[in-house]
Amino acid sequence: MNLEITPPRALRGSTRVPGDKSISHRAAMLGALAEGDTQIENFLMGADCLATVKCLAEMGVSFTGPDENGRLTVHGRGPAGLKEPENVLDAGNSGTTIRLMLGILAGLPFFTVITGDASLRRRPMKRVTAPLSMMGARIWGRQEANLAPLAVRGGELQGAGFSLPVASAQVKSALLLAGLSARGETRVVEPAPSRDHTERMLQYFGAEIHKEGLTVWIKGGQVLAGRRVTVPGDISSAAFLMVAAAVVPGSDVTIREVGVNPTRDGILEVLRAMGADLEVSNQHQLGGEPVADIRVRHSRLKGVTIGGELIPRLIDEIPILAVAGALAEGELVVRDAAELKVKESNRIATVVGELRKFGVEVEALADGLRVRGGRPLTGASCASHGDHRIAMAMAVAGLAARGKTVIHDAGCVDVSFPGFASILSSLRVD
């Protein structure tokens, strides 16, 4: 599927974005580990989250839904209700699915093989498999259990303490999920804050979990109880609409009930620093997660330099921030983001290559990129590289470029933002 974009006169209106991808994954997984039903509203109907549901179903978890409105009921029977799958588990393109599922599988007393698509099979897994092996799980795979397919023989885990070299919500979450079924206590120390959806949701499902500064710990053997979960709108998806409204003249867009978890709201901080006209209102809680309405109006942006502890709070938003930088005055510089090289694509290389097609002056750095803004963009023929965030970032660039932009192989957008094109169309003023 190709996506064609032409510049509108403006973007205006109010909308919602699909449910948060990270929270949808975790709600399905914890619902499967809990005893009793978990009813999920606004579950993300994207390919990644559906891969999680399929993996859990292969292990005997029963579901009702999801329906077209994102309602999903997980009929949990506790960890004892999961069984050895007959088939290889397929995580598709989802790094969250495979890494968090490894944490669950490590604590289950049976044999499993899990893999993914060609892109996922190139992504590093030893950051998860090595500490899980230290807890007692037996894991085999290519390059000494660094690359999928991975075979896991779980059970009889012993809690342990870990000091992570890089802030990673996926690694932290895998260890906490393994710790839930381990003997004793599992403790994780991070060098900087990463998203804390797993900790919040474990507590919401009844687990006793403790956090002090950059350290989080959990005792094994706890029983989770099924809950009702309403998934907030995904701030990573909302980021594309925020930047679109900021860079298209005459725009005024409100996105309702977006998750504004403080470990995920770096995009708001950076857009404000760039001079965006951005307003956050109607703040409240949904299932332990803070949400709000976000209104963005067109404004003149300026370049900024970002790095350090801010990066884990906006790692997924860097492709769209690069587009904002291309349309700002001055330079946008991103540092300390080498993690971008091992996402669905090498996002440093793909962002640089695709933005140059619009006439943007941009260069790759060893751990980030530099974008020189202030030059008009010309419509381009872009490749998605099979990466949903690259496809959507280039679509937003097309909204602010002269002429037509075509994003080839844009079906990957459905991984995180089904309905992206229709929402853009609904906001257009031509």
Coordinates of C-alpha atoms in Angstrom, one line a residue:
M1 CA 0.0 0.0 0.0
N2 CA 1.3 3.5 -0.9
L3 CA 0.3 6.6 0.9
E4 CA -0.1 9.8 -1.1
I5 CA 0.2 13.2 0.7
T6 CA -0.5 16.7 -0.6
P7 CA -0.2 19.9 1.5
P8 CA -3.5 21.1 3.0
R9 CA -4.5 24.7 3.6
A10 CA -4.6 23.8 7.4
L11 CA -5.3 21.0 9.8
R12 CA -8.1 21.7 12.2
G13 CA -10.4 19.8 14.6
S14 CA -10.5 17.4 17.5
T15 CA -9.6 13.7 17.3
R16 CA -8.4 10.7 19.3
V17 CA -5.5 8.4 18.6
P18 CA -5.5 4.6 19.0
G19 CA -4.7 3.0 22.4
D20 CA -1.1 3.1 23.7
K21 CA 0.9 0.3 22.2
S22 CA 3.1 -0.3 25.3
I23 CA 0.1 -0.4 27.7
S24 CA -2.0 -2.6 25.4
H25 CA 0.8 -5.2 25.3
R26 CA 1.1 -5.2 29.1
A27 CA -2.6 -5.3 29.7
A28 CA -2.9 -8.5 27.6
M29 CA 0.1 -10.1 29.2
L30 CA -0.8 -9.3 32.8
G31 CA -4.4 -10.3 32.1
A32 CA -3.1 -13.7 31.0
L33 CA -1.1 -14.1 34.2
A34 CA -3.9 -12.9 36.4
E35 CA -6.7 -15.0 37.9
G36 CA -10.1 -13.9 36.6
D37 CA -11.2 -11.8 33.7
T38 CA -9.5 -8.7 32.5
Q39 CA -11.6 -6.4 30.4
I40 CA -9.6 -4.0 28.2
E41 CA -11.1 -1.0 26.5
N42 CA -9.3 0.9 23.7
F43 CA -6.9 -2.0 23.1
L44 CA -4.6 -1.1 20.1
M45 CA -5.7 -3.1 17.1
G46 CA -2.2 -2.9 15.6
A47 CA -0.1 -5.8 14.3
D48 CA 2.3 -5.7 17.2
C49 CA -0.3 -6.0 19.9
L50 CA -2.2 -8.6 18.0
A51 CA 1.0 -10.6 17.8
T52 CA 1.1 -10.6 21.6
V53 CA -2.5 -11.9 21.8
K54 CA -1.7 -14.6 19.3
C55 CA 1.4 -15.8 21.3
L56 CA -0.7 -15.9 24.5
A57 CA -3.5 -17.8 22.7
E58 CA -0.9 -20.4 21.5
M59 CA -0.2 -21.0 25.2
G60 CA -3.9 -21.7 26.0
V61 CA -5.1 -18.3 27.1
S62 CA -8.7 -17.7 26.2
F63 CA -9.9 -14.3 24.8
T64 CA -13.1 -12.7 23.8
G65 CA -12.4 -10.1 21.1
P66 CA -10.8 -7.8 20.3
D67 CA -13.8 -6.2 18.4
E68 CA -13.6 -3.3 16.0
N69 CA -13.9 -0.9 19.0
G70 CA -10.8 -2.3 20.8
R71 CA -12.7 -4.2 23.5
L72 CA -10.8 -7.3 24.6
T73 CA -11.5 -9.6 27.5
V74 CA -8.7 -11.9 28.7
H75 CA -9.9 -15.0 30.6
G76 CA -7.0 -15.4 33.0
R77 CA -6.3 -18.6 34.9
G78 CA -3.0 -17.6 36.5
P79 CA 0.4 -18.8 35.3
A80 CA -0.7 -22.4 35.9
G81 CA -3.3 -21.9 33.2
L82 CA -0.6 -21.4 30.5
K83 CA 0.6 -24.5 28.7
E84 CA 3.4 -25.5 26.5
P85 CA 2.6 -24.3 22.9
E86 CA 2.4 -26.8 20.1
N87 CA 3.7 -24.2 17.6
V88 CA 6.6 -21.8 17.4
L89 CA 5.5 -18.4 18.9
D90 CA 5.6 -15.6 16.3
A91 CA 6.2 -12.1 17.6
G92 CA 6.0 -10.6 14.1
N93 CA 7.8 -7.3 14.1
S94 CA 7.3 -6.6 17.8
G95 CA 10.3 -6.1 20.0
T96 CA 8.0 -5.5 23.0
T97 CA 6.3 -8.9 22.4
I98 CA 9.4 -11.0 22.2
R99 CA 11.4 -9.3 25.0
L100 CA 8.5 -9.2 27.5
M101 CA 7.4 -12.7 26.5
L102 CA 10.9 -13.9 27.3
G103 CA 10.4 -12.7 30.8
I104 CA 7.1 -14.6 31.1
L105 CA 8.5 -17.8 29.4
A106 CA 11.5 -17.8 31.7
G107 CA 9.2 -18.5 34.7
L108 CA 7.1 -21.2 33.0
P109 CA 8.0 -24.9 33.5
F110 CA 7.9 -25.9 29.8
F111 CA 9.8 -25.6 26.5
T112 CA 9.0 -22.8 24.0
V113 CA 10.5 -21.4 20.8
I114 CA 9.8 -17.8 19.9
T115 CA 10.8 -15.9 16.7
G116 CA 9.7 -13.0 14.6
D117 CA 10.0 -11.5 11.1
A118 CA 13.3 -10.8 9.3
S119 CA 13.6 -7.4 11.0
L120 CA 13.0 -8.7 14.5
R121 CA 15.4 -11.6 13.9
R122 CA 18.2 -9.0 13.5
R123 CA 17.5 -7.1 16.7
P124 CA 19.6 -7.8 19.8
M125 CA 18.1 -10.0 22.5
K126 CA 21.1 -10.8 24.7
R127 CA 20.3 -7.8 26.9
V128 CA 17.3 -9.8 28.0
T129 CA 18.4 -13.4 27.6
A130 CA 21.7 -12.9 29.6
P131 CA 20.1 -11.7 32.8
L132 CA 17.2 -14.2 32.5
S133 CA 19.8 -17.0 32.3
M134 CA 21.4 -15.6 35.5
M135 CA 18.0 -16.2 37.1
G136 CA 18.0 -19.8 36.0
A137 CA 16.2 -19.9 32.7
R138 CA 17.8 -22.0 29.9
I139 CA 17.8 -20.1 26.6
W140 CA 19.3 -21.1 23.3
G141 CA 19.5 -19.1 20.1
R142 CA 21.7 -17.7 17.4
Q143 CA 24.9 -15.8 18.3
E144 CA 24.8 -17.2 21.9
A145 CA 21.1 -16.4 22.4
N146 CA 21.4 -12.9 21.0
L147 CA 19.3 -13.4 17.9
A148 CA 15.9 -15.1 17.4
P149 CA 14.7 -17.7 16.9
L150 CA 15.1 -18.4 20.7
A151 CA 14.3 -21.6 22.6
V152 CA 13.4 -21.3 26.2
R153 CA 13.1 -23.9 29.0
G154 CA 11.8 -22.0 32.0
G155 CA 10.8 -22.6 35.6
E156 CA 12.6 -22.6 39.0
L157 CA 13.9 -19.1 38.8
Q158 CA 15.8 -17.4 41.5
G159 CA 15.4 -13.7 42.1
A160 CA 18.6 -11.6 41.5
G161 CA 19.8 -8.0 41.4
F162 CA 20.7 -6.3 38.1
S163 CA 22.3 -3.0 37.2
L164 CA 21.3 -2.2 33.6
P165 CA 24.0 -0.6 31.4
V166 CA 21.3 1.3 29.4
A167 CA 17.9 2.5 30.5
S168 CA 15.5 0.1 28.8
A169 CA 11.8 -0.4 29.7
Q170 CA 11.7 -3.7 27.8
V171 CA 14.7 -5.2 29.7
K172 CA 13.4 -3.9 33.0
S173 CA 9.9 -5.3 32.3
A174 CA 11.2 -8.7 31.2
L175 CA 13.1 -9.0 34.5
L176 CA 10.1 -7.9 36.6
L177 CA 7.8 -10.3 34.9
A178 CA 10.4 -13.1 35.5
G179 CA 10.7 -11.9 39.1
L180 CA 7.0 -12.3 39.6
S181 CA 7.5 -16.1 39.3
A182 CA 10.9 -16.3 40.9
R183 CA 11.9 -17.3 44.4
G184 CA 12.9 -14.3 46.5
E185 CA 13.3 -10.8 45.3
T186 CA 14.3 -9.4 42.0
R187 CA 15.8 -5.9 41.9
V188 CA 16.6 -3.7 38.9
V189 CA 18.6 -0.5 38.9
E190 CA 18.6 1.7 35.8
P191 CA 21.1 4.5 34.9
A192 CA 18.2 6.8 33.9
P193 CA 14.4 6.6 34.1
S194 CA 12.7 4.6 31.4
R195 CA 8.9 4.2 30.9
D196 CA 7.3 2.7 33.9
H197 CA 4.1 1.2 32.5
T198 CA 4.9 -2.3 33.8
E199 CA 5.4 -1.1 37.4
R200 CA 2.2 0.9 37.3
M201 CA 0.2 -2.0 35.8
L202 CA 1.7 -4.7 38.1
Q203 CA 0.6 -2.6 41.1
Y204 CA -2.9 -2.0 39.5
F205 CA -3.3 -5.8 39.1
G206 CA -2.5 -6.2 42.8
A207 CA 1.2 -6.9 43.0
E208 CA 3.3 -5.4 45.7
I209 CA 6.1 -3.6 43.9
H210 CA 8.6 -1.0 45.3
K211 CA 10.4 1.9 43.7
E212 CA 13.0 4.2 45.1
G213 CA 14.8 6.5 42.8
L214 CA 16.2 4.5 39.8
T215 CA 15.7 1.1 41.7
V216 CA 12.6 -1.1 41.4
W217 CA 12.1 -4.5 43.1
I218 CA 9.4 -7.2 43.3
K219 CA 9.0 -10.3 45.4
G220 CA 8.1 -13.5 43.6
G221 CA 5.1 -15.7 44.1
Q222 CA 2.5 -13.0 44.1
V223 CA -1.0 -13.6 42.6
L224 CA -2.5 -11.1 40.2
A225 CA -6.2 -10.4 40.0
G226 CA -8.0 -9.6 36.7
R227 CA -9.0 -5.9 36.4
R228 CA -10.8 -3.5 34.1
V229 CA -8.2 -1.5 32.0
T230 CA -8.9 1.5 29.8
V231 CA -5.9 2.1 27.6
P232 CA -5.0 5.8 27.1
G233 CA -4.3 7.2 23.6
D234 CA -0.7 6.6 22.6
I235 CA 1.5 9.7 22.9
S236 CA 3.9 8.3 20.4
S237 CA 1.1 8.2 17.8
A238 CA -0.2 11.6 19.0
A239 CA 3.3 13.0 18.3
F240 CA 2.8 12.8 14.6
L241 CA -0.4 14.9 14.8
M242 CA 1.2 17.4 17.2
V243 CA 4.1 18.0 14.9
A244 CA 1.8 18.2 11.9
A245 CA -0.3 20.9 13.6
A246 CA 2.8 22.8 14.7
V247 CA 4.3 23.0 11.1
V248 CA 1.3 23.4 8.9
P249 CA 0.3 27.1 8.8
G250 CA -3.2 27.9 10.1
S251 CA -3.5 24.6 12.0
D252 CA -5.3 24.1 15.4
V253 CA -5.7 20.4 16.5
T254 CA -6.8 18.9 19.8
I255 CA -6.0 15.2 20.6
R256 CA -8.2 13.9 23.4
E257 CA -7.3 11.5 26.3
V258 CA -3.6 11.0 25.4
G259 CA -1.4 9.3 27.9
V260 CA 1.0 11.8 29.5
N261 CA 3.0 9.4 31.7
P262 CA 6.1 11.4 32.9
T263 CA 8.4 8.7 31.6
R264 CA 6.9 9.2 28.1
D265 CA 6.2 12.9 27.9
G266 CA 9.6 14.1 26.5
I267 CA 8.0 15.1 23.2
L268 CA 6.0 17.7 25.0
E269 CA 9.1 19.1 26.7
V270 CA 11.0 19.3 23.4
L271 CA 8.2 20.8 21.4
R272 CA 7.7 23.5 24.1
A273 CA 11.5 24.2 24.0
M274 CA 11.2 24.6 20.2
G275 CA 8.5 27.2 20.6
A276 CA 5.4 25.2 19.9
D277 CA 2.0 26.6 20.8
L278 CA 1.0 23.6 23.0
E279 CA -1.6 23.4 25.7
V280 CA -2.3 20.4 28.0
S281 CA -5.7 20.3 29.8
N282 CA -8.3 18.0 31.3
Q283 CA -5.7 16.0 33.2
H284 CA -7.0 12.9 35.0
Q285 CA -6.2 9.2 35.6
L286 CA -7.2 6.0 33.7
G287 CA -6.2 2.7 35.4
G288 CA -3.2 4.2 37.1
E289 CA -2.0 6.2 34.1
P290 CA -2.2 10.0 33.7
V291 CA -4.0 11.2 30.6
A292 CA -4.9 14.7 29.2
D293 CA -6.1 16.6 26.2
I294 CA -3.3 18.1 24.0
R295 CA -4.0 21.2 21.8
V296 CA -1.4 22.3 19.3
R297 CA -1.5 25.4 17.0
H298 CA 0.8 26.4 14.3
S299 CA 3.8 28.4 15.4
R300 CA 7.4 29.2 14.3
L301 CA 9.7 26.5 15.6
K302 CA 13.4 26.8 16.5
G303 CA 16.1 24.2 16.7
V304 CA 17.3 22.7 20.0
T305 CA 19.9 20.2 21.2
I306 CA 18.6 17.1 23.0
G307 CA 20.4 14.2 24.7
G308 CA 21.1 12.5 28.0
E309 CA 18.3 11.4 30.3
L310 CA 15.7 12.9 28.0
I311 CA 16.3 10.4 25.3
P312 CA 14.6 7.4 26.9
R313 CA 11.5 9.6 27.4
L314 CA 11.1 10.2 23.6
I315 CA 13.2 7.6 21.8
D316 CA 10.2 6.6 19.5
E317 CA 9.5 10.2 18.7
I318 CA 12.9 11.1 17.3
P319 CA 11.9 10.5 13.7
I320 CA 9.0 12.9 13.8
L321 CA 11.2 15.4 15.8
A322 CA 13.6 15.3 13.0
V323 CA 10.8 16.5 10.7
A324 CA 10.0 19.3 13.1
G325 CA 13.7 20.2 13.0
A326 CA 13.7 20.3 9.2
L327 CA 10.9 22.9 9.4
A328 CA 12.4 25.0 12.3
E329 CA 14.9 27.8 12.3
G330 CA 18.4 26.8 13.2
E331 CA 19.6 23.3 14.0
L332 CA 18.1 20.3 15.8
V333 CA 20.8 18.1 17.2
V334 CA 20.1 14.7 18.8
R335 CA 22.7 12.9 20.9
D336 CA 22.9 9.8 23.0
A337 CA 20.4 8.0 20.8
A338 CA 22.5 5.1 19.3
E339 CA 19.6 2.8 20.3
L340 CA 17.9 4.1 17.2
K341 CA 20.2 1.9 15.1
V342 CA 18.5 -1.3 16.4
K343 CA 14.8 -0.3 16.1
E344 CA 12.5 -1.6 13.3
S345 CA 15.0 0.0 11.0
N346 CA 18.3 1.8 11.6
R347 CA 16.3 5.0 12.3
I348 CA 19.4 7.2 12.1
A349 CA 20.2 6.1 8.6
T350 CA 16.6 5.9 7.4
V351 CA 15.6 9.4 8.7
V352 CA 18.7 10.9 7.2
G353 CA 18.2 9.2 3.8
E354 CA 14.5 10.0 3.5
L355 CA 14.7 13.6 4.7
R356 CA 17.4 14.3 2.1
K357 CA 14.9 13.4 -0.6
F358 CA 12.8 16.5 0.5
G359 CA 15.9 18.7 0.2
V360 CA 16.7 18.8 3.9
E361 CA 20.2 19.3 5.0
V362 CA 20.7 16.5 7.5
E363 CA 23.6 14.4 8.7
A364 CA 24.1 11.2 10.7
L365 CA 26.1 11.4 13.9
A366 CA 27.6 8.4 15.7
D367 CA 24.8 8.5 18.4
G368 CA 22.1 10.7 16.7
L369 CA 21.7 13.2 14.0
R370 CA 21.9 16.9 13.0
V371 CA 19.1 18.6 11.0
R372 CA 19.5 22.1 9.6
G373 CA 16.1 23.7 9.2
G374 CA 14.8 26.8 7.6
R375 CA 14.7 25.6 4.0
P376 CA 11.4 24.8 2.1
L377 CA 10.7 21.2 1.5
T378 CA 9.8 19.7 -1.8
G379 CA 7.5 16.7 -2.1
A380 CA 9.4 13.4 -2.5
S381 CA 9.0 9.7 -3.3
C382 CA 9.9 7.9 0.0
A383 CA 10.4 4.4 1.3
S384 CA 9.0 3.2 4.6
H385 CA 11.8 0.7 5.1
G386 CA 9.1 -1.4 6.7
D387 CA 9.1 0.9 9.7
H388 CA 5.8 2.5 10.8
R389 CA 7.4 5.5 12.4
I390 CA 9.5 6.3 9.4
A391 CA 6.4 6.1 7.1
M392 CA 4.4 8.4 9.3
A393 CA 7.2 10.9 9.8
M394 CA 7.6 11.2 6.1
A395 CA 3.9 11.7 5.7
V396 CA 4.0 14.6 8.0
A397 CA 6.9 16.1 6.1
G398 CA 4.8 15.7 3.0
L399 CA 2.0 17.8 4.6
A400 CA 4.5 20.8 4.8
A401 CA 6.2 20.2 1.4
R402 CA 5.5 21.7 -1.9
G403 CA 3.8 19.2 -4.3
K404 CA 2.9 15.6 -3.8
T405 CA 4.7 13.1 -1.6
V406 CA 4.3 9.3 -1.9
I407 CA 5.3 6.9 0.8
H408 CA 5.8 3.4 -0.6
D409 CA 5.0 0.3 1.3
A410 CA 3.1 2.3 4.0
G411 CA 1.0 -0.7 5.2
C412 CA 3.5 -0.9 8.1
V413 CA 1.7 2.1 9.7
D414 CA -0.9 -0.3 11.0
V415 CA 1.7 -1.7 13.4
S416 CA 1.0 1.2 15.8
F417 CA -1.5 3.6 14.2
P418 CA -4.3 1.9 12.2
G419 CA -6.5 4.7 10.8
F420 CA -3.6 7.2 10.5
A421 CA -4.4 8.2 6.9
S422 CA -8.2 8.6 7.7
I423 CA -7.5 10.8 10.7
L424 CA -5.2 13.0 8.7
S425 CA -7.9 13.3 6.1
S426 CA -10.5 14.2 8.7
L427 CA -8.4 17.1 10.0
R428 CA -7.6 18.5 6.5
V429 CA -8.9 21.9 5.5
D430 CA -8.4 22.3 1.7

